[in-house]
PDB file of C-alpha atoms in Angstrom:
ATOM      1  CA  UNK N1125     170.843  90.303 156.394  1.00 44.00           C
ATOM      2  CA  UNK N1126     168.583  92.804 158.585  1.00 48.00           C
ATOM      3  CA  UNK N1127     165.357  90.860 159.076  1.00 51.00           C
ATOM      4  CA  UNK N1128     163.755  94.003 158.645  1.00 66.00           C
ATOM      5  CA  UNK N1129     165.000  94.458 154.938  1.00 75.00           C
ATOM      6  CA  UNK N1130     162.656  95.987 152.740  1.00 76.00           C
ATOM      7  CA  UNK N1131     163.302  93.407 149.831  1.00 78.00           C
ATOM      8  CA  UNK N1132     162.834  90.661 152.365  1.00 82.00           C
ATOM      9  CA  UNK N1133     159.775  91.652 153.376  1.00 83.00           C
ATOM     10  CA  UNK N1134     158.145  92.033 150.018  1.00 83.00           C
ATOM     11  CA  UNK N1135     159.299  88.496 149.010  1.00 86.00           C
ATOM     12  CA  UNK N1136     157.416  87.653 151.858  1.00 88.00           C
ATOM     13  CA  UNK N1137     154.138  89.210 151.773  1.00 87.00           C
ATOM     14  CA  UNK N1138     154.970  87.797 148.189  1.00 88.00           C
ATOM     15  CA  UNK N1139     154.364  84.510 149.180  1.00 92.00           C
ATOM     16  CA  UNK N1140     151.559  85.760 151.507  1.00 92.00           C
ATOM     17  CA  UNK N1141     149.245  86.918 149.304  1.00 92.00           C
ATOM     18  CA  UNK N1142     150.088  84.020 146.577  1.00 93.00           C
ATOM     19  CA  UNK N1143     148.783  81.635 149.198  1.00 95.00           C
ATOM     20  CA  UNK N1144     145.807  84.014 150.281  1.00 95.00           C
ATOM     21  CA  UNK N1145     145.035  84.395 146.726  1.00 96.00           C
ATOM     22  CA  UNK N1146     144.722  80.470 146.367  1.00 96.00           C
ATOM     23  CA  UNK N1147     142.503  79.929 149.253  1.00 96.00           C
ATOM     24  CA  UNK N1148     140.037  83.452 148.026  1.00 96.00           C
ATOM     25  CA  UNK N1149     139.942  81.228 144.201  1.00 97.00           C
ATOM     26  CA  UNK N1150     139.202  78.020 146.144  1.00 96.00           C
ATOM     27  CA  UNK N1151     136.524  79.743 148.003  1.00 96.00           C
ATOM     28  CA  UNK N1152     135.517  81.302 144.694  1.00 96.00           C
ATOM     29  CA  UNK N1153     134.732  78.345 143.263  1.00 95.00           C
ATOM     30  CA  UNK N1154     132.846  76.164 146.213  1.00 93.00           C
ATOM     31  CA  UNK N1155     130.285  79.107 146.322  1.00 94.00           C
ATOM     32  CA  UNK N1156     130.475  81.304 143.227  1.00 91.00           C
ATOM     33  CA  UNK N1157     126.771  79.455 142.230  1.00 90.00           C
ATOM     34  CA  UNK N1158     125.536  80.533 145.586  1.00 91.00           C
ATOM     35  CA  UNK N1159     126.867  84.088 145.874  1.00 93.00           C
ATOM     36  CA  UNK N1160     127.227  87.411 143.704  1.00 92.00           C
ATOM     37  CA  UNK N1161     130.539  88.662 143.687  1.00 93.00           C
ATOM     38  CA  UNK N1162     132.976  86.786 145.051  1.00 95.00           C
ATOM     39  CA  UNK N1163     134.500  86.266 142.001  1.00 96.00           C
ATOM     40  CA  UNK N1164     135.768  90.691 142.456  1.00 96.00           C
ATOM     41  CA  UNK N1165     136.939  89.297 145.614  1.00 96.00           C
ATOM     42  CA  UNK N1166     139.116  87.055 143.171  1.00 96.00           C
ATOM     43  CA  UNK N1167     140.331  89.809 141.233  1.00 96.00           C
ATOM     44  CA  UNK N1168     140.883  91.712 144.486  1.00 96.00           C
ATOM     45  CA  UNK N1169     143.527  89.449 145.437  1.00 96.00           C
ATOM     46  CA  UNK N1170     144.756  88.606 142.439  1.00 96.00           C
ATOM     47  CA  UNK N1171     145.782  92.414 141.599  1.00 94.00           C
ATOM     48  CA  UNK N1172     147.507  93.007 144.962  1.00 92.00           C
ATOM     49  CA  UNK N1173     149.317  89.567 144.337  1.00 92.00           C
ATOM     50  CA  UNK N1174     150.312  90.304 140.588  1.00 92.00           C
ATOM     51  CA  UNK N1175     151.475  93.849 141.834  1.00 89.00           C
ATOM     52  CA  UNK N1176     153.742  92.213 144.658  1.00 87.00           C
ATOM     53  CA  UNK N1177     155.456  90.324 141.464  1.00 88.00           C
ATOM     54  CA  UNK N1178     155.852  93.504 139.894  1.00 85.00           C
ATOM     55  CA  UNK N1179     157.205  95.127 142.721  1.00 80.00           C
ATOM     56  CA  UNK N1180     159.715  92.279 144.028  1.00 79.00           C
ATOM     57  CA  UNK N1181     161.283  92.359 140.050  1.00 79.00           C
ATOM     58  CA  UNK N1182     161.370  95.971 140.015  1.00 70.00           C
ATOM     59  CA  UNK N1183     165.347  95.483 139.850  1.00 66.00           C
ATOM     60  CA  UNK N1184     164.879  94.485 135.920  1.00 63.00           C
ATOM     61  CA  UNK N1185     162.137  96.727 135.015  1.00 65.00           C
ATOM     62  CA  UNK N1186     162.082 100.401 134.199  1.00 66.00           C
ATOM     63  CA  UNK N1187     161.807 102.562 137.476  1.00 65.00           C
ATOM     64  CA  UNK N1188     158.721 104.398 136.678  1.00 66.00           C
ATOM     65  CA  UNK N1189     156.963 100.984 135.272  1.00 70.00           C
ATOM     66  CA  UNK N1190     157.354  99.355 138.166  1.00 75.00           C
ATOM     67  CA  UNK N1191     155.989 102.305 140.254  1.00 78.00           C
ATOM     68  CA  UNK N1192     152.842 103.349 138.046  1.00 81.00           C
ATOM     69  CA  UNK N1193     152.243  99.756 137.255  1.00 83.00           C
ATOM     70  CA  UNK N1194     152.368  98.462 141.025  1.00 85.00           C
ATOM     71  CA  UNK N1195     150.037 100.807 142.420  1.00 85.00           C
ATOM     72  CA  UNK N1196     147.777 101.088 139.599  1.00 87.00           C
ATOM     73  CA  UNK N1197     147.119  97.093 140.522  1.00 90.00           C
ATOM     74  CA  UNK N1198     146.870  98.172 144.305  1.00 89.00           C
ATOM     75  CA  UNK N1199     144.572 100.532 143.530  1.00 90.00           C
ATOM     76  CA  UNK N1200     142.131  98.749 141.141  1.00 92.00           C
ATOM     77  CA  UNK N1201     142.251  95.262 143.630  1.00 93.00           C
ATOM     78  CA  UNK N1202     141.268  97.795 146.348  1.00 93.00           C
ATOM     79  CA  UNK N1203     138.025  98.753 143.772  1.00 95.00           C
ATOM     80  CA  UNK N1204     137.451  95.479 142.560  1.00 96.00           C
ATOM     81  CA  UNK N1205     137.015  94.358 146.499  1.00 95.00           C
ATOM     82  CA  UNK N1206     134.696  96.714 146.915  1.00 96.00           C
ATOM     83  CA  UNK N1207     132.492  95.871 143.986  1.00 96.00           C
ATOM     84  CA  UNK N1208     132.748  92.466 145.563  1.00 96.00           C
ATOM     85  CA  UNK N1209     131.697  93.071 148.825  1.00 96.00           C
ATOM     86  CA  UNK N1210     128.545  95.566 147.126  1.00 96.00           C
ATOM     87  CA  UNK N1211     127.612  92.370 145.217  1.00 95.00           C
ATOM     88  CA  UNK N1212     128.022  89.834 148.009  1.00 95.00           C
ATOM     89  CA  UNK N1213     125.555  92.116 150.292  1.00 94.00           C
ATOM     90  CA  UNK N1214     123.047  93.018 147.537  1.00 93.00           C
ATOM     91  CA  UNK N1215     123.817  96.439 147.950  1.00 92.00           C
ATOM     92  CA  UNK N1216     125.244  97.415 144.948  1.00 89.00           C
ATOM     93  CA  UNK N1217     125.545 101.309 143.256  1.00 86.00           C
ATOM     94  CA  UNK N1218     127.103 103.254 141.187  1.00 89.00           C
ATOM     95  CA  UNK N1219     131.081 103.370 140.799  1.00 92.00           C
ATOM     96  CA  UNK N1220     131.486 106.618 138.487  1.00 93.00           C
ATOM     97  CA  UNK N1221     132.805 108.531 141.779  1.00 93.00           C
ATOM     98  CA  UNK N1222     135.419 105.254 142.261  1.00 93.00           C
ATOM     99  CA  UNK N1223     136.043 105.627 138.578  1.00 93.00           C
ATOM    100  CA  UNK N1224     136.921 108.921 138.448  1.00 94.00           C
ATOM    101  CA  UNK N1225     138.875 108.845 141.711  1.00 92.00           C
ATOM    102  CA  UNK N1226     141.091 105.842 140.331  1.00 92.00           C
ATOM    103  CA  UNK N1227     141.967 108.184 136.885  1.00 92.00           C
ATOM    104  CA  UNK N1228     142.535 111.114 139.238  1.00 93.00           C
ATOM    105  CA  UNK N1229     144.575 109.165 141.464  1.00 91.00           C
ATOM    106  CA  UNK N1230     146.863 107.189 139.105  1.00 89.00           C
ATOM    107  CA  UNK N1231     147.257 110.714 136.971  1.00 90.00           C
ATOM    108  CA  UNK N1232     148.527 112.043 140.729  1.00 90.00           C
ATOM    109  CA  UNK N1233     151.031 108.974 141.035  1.00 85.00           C
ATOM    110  CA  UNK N1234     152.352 108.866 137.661  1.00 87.00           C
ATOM    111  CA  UNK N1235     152.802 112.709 138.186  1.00 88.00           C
ATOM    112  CA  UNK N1236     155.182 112.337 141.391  1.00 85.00           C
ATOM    113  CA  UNK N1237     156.773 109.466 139.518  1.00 81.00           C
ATOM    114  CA  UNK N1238     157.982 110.755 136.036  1.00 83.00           C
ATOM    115  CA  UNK N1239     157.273 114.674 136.250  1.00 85.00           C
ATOM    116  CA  UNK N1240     158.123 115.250 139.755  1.00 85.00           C
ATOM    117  CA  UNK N1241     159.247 112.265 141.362  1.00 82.00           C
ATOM    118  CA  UNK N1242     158.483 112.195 145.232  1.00 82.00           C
ATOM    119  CA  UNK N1243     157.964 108.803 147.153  1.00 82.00           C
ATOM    120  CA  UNK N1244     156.299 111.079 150.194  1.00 83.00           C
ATOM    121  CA  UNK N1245     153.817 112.208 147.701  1.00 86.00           C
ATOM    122  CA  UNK N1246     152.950 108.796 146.240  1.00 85.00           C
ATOM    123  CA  UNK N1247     152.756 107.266 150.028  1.00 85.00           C
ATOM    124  CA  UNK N1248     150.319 109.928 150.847  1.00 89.00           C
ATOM    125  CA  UNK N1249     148.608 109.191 147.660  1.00 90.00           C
ATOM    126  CA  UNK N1250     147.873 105.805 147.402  1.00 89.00           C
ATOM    127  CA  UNK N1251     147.156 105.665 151.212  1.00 91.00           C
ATOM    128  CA  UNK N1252     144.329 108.561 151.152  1.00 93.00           C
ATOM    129  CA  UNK N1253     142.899 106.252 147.902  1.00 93.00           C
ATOM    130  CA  UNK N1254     142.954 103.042 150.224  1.00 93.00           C
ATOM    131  CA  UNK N1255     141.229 105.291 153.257  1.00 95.00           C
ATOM    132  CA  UNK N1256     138.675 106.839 150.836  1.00 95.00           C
ATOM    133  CA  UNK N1257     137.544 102.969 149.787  1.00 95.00           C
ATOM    134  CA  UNK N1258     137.898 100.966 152.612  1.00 95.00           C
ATOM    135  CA  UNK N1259     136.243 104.211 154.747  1.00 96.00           C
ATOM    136  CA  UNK N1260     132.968 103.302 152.129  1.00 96.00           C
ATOM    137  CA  UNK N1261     133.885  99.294 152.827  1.00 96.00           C
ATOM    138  CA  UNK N1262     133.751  99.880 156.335  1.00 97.00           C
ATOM    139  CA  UNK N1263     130.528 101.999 155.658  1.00 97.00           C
ATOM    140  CA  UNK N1264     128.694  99.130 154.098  1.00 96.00           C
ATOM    141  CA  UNK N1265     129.588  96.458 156.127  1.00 96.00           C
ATOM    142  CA  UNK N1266     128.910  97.734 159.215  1.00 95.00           C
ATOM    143  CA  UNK N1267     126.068 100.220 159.223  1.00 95.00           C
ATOM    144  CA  UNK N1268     124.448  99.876 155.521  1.00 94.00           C
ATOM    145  CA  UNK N1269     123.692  96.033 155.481  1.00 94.00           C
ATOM    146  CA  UNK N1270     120.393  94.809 157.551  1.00 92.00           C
ATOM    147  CA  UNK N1271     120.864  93.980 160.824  1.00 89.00           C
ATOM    148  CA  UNK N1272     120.489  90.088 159.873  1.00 87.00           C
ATOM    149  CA  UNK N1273     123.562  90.305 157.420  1.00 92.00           C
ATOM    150  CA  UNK N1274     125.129  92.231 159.763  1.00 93.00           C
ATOM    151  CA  UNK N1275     126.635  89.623 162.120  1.00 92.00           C
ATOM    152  CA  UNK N1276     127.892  87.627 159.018  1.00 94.00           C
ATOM    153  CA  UNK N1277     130.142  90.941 157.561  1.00 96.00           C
ATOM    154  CA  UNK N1278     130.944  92.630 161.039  1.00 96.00           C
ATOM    155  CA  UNK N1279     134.281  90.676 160.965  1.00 95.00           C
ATOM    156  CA  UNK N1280     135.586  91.816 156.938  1.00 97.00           C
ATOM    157  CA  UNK N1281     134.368  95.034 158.678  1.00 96.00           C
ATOM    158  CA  UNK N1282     136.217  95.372 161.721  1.00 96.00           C
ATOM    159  CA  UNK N1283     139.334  93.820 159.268  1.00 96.00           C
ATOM    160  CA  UNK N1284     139.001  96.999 157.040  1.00 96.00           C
ATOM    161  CA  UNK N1285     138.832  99.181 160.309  1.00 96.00           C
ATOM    162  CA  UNK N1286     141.917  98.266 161.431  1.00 95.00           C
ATOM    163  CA  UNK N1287     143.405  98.630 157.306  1.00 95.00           C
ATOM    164  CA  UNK N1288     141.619 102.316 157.567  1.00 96.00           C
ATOM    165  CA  UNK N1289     143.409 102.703 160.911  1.00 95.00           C
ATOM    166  CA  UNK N1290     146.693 101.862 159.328  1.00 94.00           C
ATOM    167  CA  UNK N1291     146.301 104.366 156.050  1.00 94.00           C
ATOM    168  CA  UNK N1292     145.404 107.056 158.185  1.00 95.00           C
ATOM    169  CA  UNK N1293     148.402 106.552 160.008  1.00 92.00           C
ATOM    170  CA  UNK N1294     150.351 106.630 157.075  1.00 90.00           C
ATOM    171  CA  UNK N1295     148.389 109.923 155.892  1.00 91.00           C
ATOM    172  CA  UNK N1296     149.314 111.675 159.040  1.00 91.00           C
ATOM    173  CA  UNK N1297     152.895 111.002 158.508  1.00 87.00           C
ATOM    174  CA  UNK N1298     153.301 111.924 154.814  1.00 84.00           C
ATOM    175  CA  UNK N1299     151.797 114.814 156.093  1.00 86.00           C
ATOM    176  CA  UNK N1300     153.719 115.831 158.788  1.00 85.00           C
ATOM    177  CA  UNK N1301     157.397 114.222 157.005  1.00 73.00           C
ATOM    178  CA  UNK N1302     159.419 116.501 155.083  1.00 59.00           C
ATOM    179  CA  UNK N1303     160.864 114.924 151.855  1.00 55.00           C
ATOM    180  CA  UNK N1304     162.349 110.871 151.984  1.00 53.00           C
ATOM    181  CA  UNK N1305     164.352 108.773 149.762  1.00 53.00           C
ATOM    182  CA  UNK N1306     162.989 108.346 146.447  1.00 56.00           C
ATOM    183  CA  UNK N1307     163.573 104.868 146.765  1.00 61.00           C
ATOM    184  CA  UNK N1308     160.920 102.866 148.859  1.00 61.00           C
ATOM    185  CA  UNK N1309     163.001  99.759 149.059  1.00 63.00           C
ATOM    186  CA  UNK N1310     165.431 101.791 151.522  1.00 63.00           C
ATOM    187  CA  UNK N1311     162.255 103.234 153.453  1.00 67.00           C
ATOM    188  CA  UNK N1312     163.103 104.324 157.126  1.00 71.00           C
ATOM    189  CA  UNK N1313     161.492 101.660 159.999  1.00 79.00           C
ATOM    190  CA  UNK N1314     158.176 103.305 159.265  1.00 80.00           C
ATOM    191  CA  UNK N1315     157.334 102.201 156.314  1.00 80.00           C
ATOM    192  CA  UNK N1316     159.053  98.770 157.004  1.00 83.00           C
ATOM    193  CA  UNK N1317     156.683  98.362 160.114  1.00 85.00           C
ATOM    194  CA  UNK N1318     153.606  99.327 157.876  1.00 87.00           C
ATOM    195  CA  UNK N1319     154.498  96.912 155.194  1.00 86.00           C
ATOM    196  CA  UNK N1320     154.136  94.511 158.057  1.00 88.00           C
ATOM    197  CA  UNK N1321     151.111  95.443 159.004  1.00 90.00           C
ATOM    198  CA  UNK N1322     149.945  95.585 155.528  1.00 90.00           C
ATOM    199  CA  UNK N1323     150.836  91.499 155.752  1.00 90.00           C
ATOM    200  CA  UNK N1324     148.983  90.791 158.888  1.00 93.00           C
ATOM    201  CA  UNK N1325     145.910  92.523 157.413  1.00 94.00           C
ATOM    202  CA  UNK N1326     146.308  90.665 153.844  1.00 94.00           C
ATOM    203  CA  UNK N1327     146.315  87.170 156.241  1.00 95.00           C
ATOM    204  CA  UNK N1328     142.904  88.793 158.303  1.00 96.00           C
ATOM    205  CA  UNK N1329     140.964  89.747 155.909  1.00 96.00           C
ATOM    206  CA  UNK N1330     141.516  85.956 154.002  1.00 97.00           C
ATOM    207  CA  UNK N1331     140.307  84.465 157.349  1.00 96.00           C
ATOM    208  CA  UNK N1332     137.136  87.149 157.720  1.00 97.00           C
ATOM    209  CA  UNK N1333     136.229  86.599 154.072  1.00 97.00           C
ATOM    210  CA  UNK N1334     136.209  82.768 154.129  1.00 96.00           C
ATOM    211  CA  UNK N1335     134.440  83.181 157.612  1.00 96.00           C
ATOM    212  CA  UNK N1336     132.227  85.436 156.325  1.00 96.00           C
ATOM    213  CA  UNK N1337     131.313  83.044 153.870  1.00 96.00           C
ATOM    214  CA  UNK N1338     130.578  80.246 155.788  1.00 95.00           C
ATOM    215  CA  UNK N1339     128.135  82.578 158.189  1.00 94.00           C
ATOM    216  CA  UNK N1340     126.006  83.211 155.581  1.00 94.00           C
ATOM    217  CA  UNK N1341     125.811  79.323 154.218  1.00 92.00           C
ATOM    218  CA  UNK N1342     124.771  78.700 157.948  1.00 90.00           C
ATOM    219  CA  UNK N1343     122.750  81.483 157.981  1.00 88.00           C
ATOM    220  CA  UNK N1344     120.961  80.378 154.865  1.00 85.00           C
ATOM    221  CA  UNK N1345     121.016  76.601 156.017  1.00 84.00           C
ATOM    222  CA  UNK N1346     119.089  77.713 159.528  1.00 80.00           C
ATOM    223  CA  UNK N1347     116.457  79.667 157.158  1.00 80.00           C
ATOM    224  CA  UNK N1348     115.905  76.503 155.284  1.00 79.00           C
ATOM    225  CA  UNK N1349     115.210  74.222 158.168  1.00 76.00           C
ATOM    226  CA  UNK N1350     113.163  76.840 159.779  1.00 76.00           C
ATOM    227  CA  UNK N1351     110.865  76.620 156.237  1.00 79.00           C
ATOM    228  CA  UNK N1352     111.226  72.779 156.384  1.00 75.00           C
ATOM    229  CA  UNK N1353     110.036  72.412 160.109  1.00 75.00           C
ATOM    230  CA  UNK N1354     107.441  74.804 159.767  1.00 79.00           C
ATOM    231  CA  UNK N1355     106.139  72.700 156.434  1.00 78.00           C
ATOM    232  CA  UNK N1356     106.449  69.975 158.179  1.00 73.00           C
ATOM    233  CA  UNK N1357     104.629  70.360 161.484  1.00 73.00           C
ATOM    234  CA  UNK N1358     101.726  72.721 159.791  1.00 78.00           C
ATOM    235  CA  UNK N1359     101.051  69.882 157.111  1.00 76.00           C
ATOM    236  CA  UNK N1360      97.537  68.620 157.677  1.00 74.00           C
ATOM    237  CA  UNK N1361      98.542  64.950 156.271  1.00 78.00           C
ATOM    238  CA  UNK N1362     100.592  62.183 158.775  1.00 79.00           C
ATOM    239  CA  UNK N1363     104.393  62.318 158.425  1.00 79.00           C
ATOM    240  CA  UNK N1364     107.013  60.774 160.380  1.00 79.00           C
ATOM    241  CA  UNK N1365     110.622  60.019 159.659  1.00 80.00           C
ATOM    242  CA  UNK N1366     112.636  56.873 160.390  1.00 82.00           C
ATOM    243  CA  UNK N1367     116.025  55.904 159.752  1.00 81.00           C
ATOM    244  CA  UNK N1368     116.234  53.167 156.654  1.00 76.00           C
ATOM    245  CA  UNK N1369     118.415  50.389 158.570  1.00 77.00           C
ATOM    246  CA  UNK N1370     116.292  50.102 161.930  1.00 78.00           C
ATOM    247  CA  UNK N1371     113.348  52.167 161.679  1.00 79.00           C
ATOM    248  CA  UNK N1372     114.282  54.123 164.434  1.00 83.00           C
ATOM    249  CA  UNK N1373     112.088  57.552 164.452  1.00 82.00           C
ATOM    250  CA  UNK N1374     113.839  60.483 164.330  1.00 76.00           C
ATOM    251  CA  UNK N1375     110.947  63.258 163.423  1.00 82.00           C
ATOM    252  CA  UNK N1376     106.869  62.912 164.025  1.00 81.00           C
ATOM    253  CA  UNK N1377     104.514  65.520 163.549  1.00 78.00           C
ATOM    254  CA  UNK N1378     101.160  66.395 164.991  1.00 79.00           C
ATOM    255  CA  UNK N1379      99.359  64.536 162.033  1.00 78.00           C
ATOM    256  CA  UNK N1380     100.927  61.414 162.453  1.00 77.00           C
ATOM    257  CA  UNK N1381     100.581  61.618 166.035  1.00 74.00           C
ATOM    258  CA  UNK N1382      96.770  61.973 166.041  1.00 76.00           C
ATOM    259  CA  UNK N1383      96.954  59.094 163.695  1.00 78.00           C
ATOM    260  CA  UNK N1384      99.062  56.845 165.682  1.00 75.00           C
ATOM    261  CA  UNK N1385      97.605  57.518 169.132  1.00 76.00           C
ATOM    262  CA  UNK N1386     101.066  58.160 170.509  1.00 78.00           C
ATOM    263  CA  UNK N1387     102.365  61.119 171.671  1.00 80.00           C
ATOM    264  CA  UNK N1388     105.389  62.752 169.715  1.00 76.00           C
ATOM    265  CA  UNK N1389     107.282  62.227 172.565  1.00 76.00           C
ATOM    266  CA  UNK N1390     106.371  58.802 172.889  1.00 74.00           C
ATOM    267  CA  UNK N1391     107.282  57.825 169.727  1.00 79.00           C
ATOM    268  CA  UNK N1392     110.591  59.631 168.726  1.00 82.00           C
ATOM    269  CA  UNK N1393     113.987  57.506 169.791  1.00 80.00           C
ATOM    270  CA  UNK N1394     111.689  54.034 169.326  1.00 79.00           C
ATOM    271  CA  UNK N1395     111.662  52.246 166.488  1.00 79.00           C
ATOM    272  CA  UNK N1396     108.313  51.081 164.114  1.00 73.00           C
ATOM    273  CA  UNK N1397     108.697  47.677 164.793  1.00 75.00           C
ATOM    274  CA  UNK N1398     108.904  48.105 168.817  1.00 72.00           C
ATOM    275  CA  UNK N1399     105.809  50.387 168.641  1.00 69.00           C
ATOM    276  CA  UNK N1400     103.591  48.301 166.327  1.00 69.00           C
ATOM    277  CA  UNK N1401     103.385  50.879 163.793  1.00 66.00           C
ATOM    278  CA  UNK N1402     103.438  48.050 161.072  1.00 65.00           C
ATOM    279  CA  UNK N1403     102.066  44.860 160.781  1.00 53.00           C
ATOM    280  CA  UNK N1404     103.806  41.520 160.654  1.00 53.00           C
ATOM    281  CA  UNK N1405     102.794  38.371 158.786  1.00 48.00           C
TER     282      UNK N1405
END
């Protein structure tokens, strides 16, 4: 069998985006009491995955099913990622315009698959829907967040750039193509070498949204110890901190110090007992 196979890609990016899918729920549920809407980001995945089923079976299903159904998933993941990514940022707005251009896009697809059936048509329409949202994905992530958030999204970012990239690609050559095979599985090497691509970016964007994740618990964890040193070194009464087994001093502030008549210095890596802090019978 051609390696390249159509069919044997999709089982594969089958089994791609099951096991993406599994690590966005596990991720889900770690932080979904931390952070707004990763659970979209769930849903995201979950769509493109379902729609990969629907695709890989489209042997025992009704032609047009198959067609309307699997890009009617691809499109509302793509949405539902979005939403997500709005959420996760605290930028959230309104969706209407996404709304409207998911009803005006699936009317387009189911068009050029029952009325007038054309696969170019339906690759240049679900690819200019994919551009229009990840162009507003890109949009947020990079230039709309603050400049603080920034460095914990630029990565999902630069993973939709190169997704953006890729459907603009595709745009250009449903554009420029004359009429093709109405049946994608037997797609020429373009759209083989896209669905490839497509993969790669599924398996990206998994790593960039787990990363992206785990940036912003550090991020938050560094703004909590910045609150709890400066609490701790501004607070007018004696504090120092010891480890329970040996009393080995870890953390003195000025307070303490003044108290102790040792410097901070002097007293952090010794222990209570070695510096007389406490008395003996």
């Amino acid at each position: 069998m051609n390696i390249l196979d159509m069919r044997t890609i999709i089982f594969t990016t089958l089994i791609t985006h099951g096991i993406c899918t599994m690590i966005i729920v596990l991720m889900w549920h770690r932080n979904r009491q931390r952070y707004d809407g990763l659970f979209f980001n769930v849903l995201d995945f979950f769509c493109q995955a379902v729609a990969m089923v629907v695709l890989f079976n489209r042997s025992s299903q009704p032609h047009w099913y198959t067609i309307v159904a699997t890009n009617a998933l691809l499109l509302c993941g793509t949405f539902f990622g979005f939403i997500g990514l709005e959420k996760f940022t605290g930028k959230s707005g309104r969706q209407f315009h996404n709304v409207l251009l998911i009803c005006v896009f699936t009317g387009v697809h189911t068009w050029f698959s029952l009325i007038q059936p054309d696969q170019n048509m339906r690759n240049l329409n679900l690819s200019a829907f994919w551009l229009i949202i990840g162009l507003q994905v890109f949009w947020l992530l990079v230039f709309r967040v603050e400049a603080e958030m920034r460095s914990v999204t630029l990565g999902v970012g630069l993973v939709y750039g190169a997704m953006n990239l890729t459907n603009l690609a595709r745009v250009v050559h449903a554009l420029s193509e004359g009429s093709v095979g109405q049946d994608w599985m037997h797609s020429g090497p373009f759209e083989t070498y896209i669905m490839l691509f497509y993969k790669l970016i599924v398996i990206s964007l998994t790593y960039a949204l787990v990363l992206m994740v785990n940036k912003r618990l550090l991020m938050d964890v560094e703004t909590q110890e910045e609150k709890f040193s400066m609490a701790f070194h501004s607070s007018p009464y004696g504090i120092m901190l010891t480890r329970a087994e040996d009393g080995r001093i870890f953390e003195v502030n000025e307070g303490y110090a003044k108290m102790s008549g040792y410097l901070p210095e002097e007293m952090i890596g010794r222990t209570t007992m070695g510096l007389n802090l406490w008395l003996s019978e």
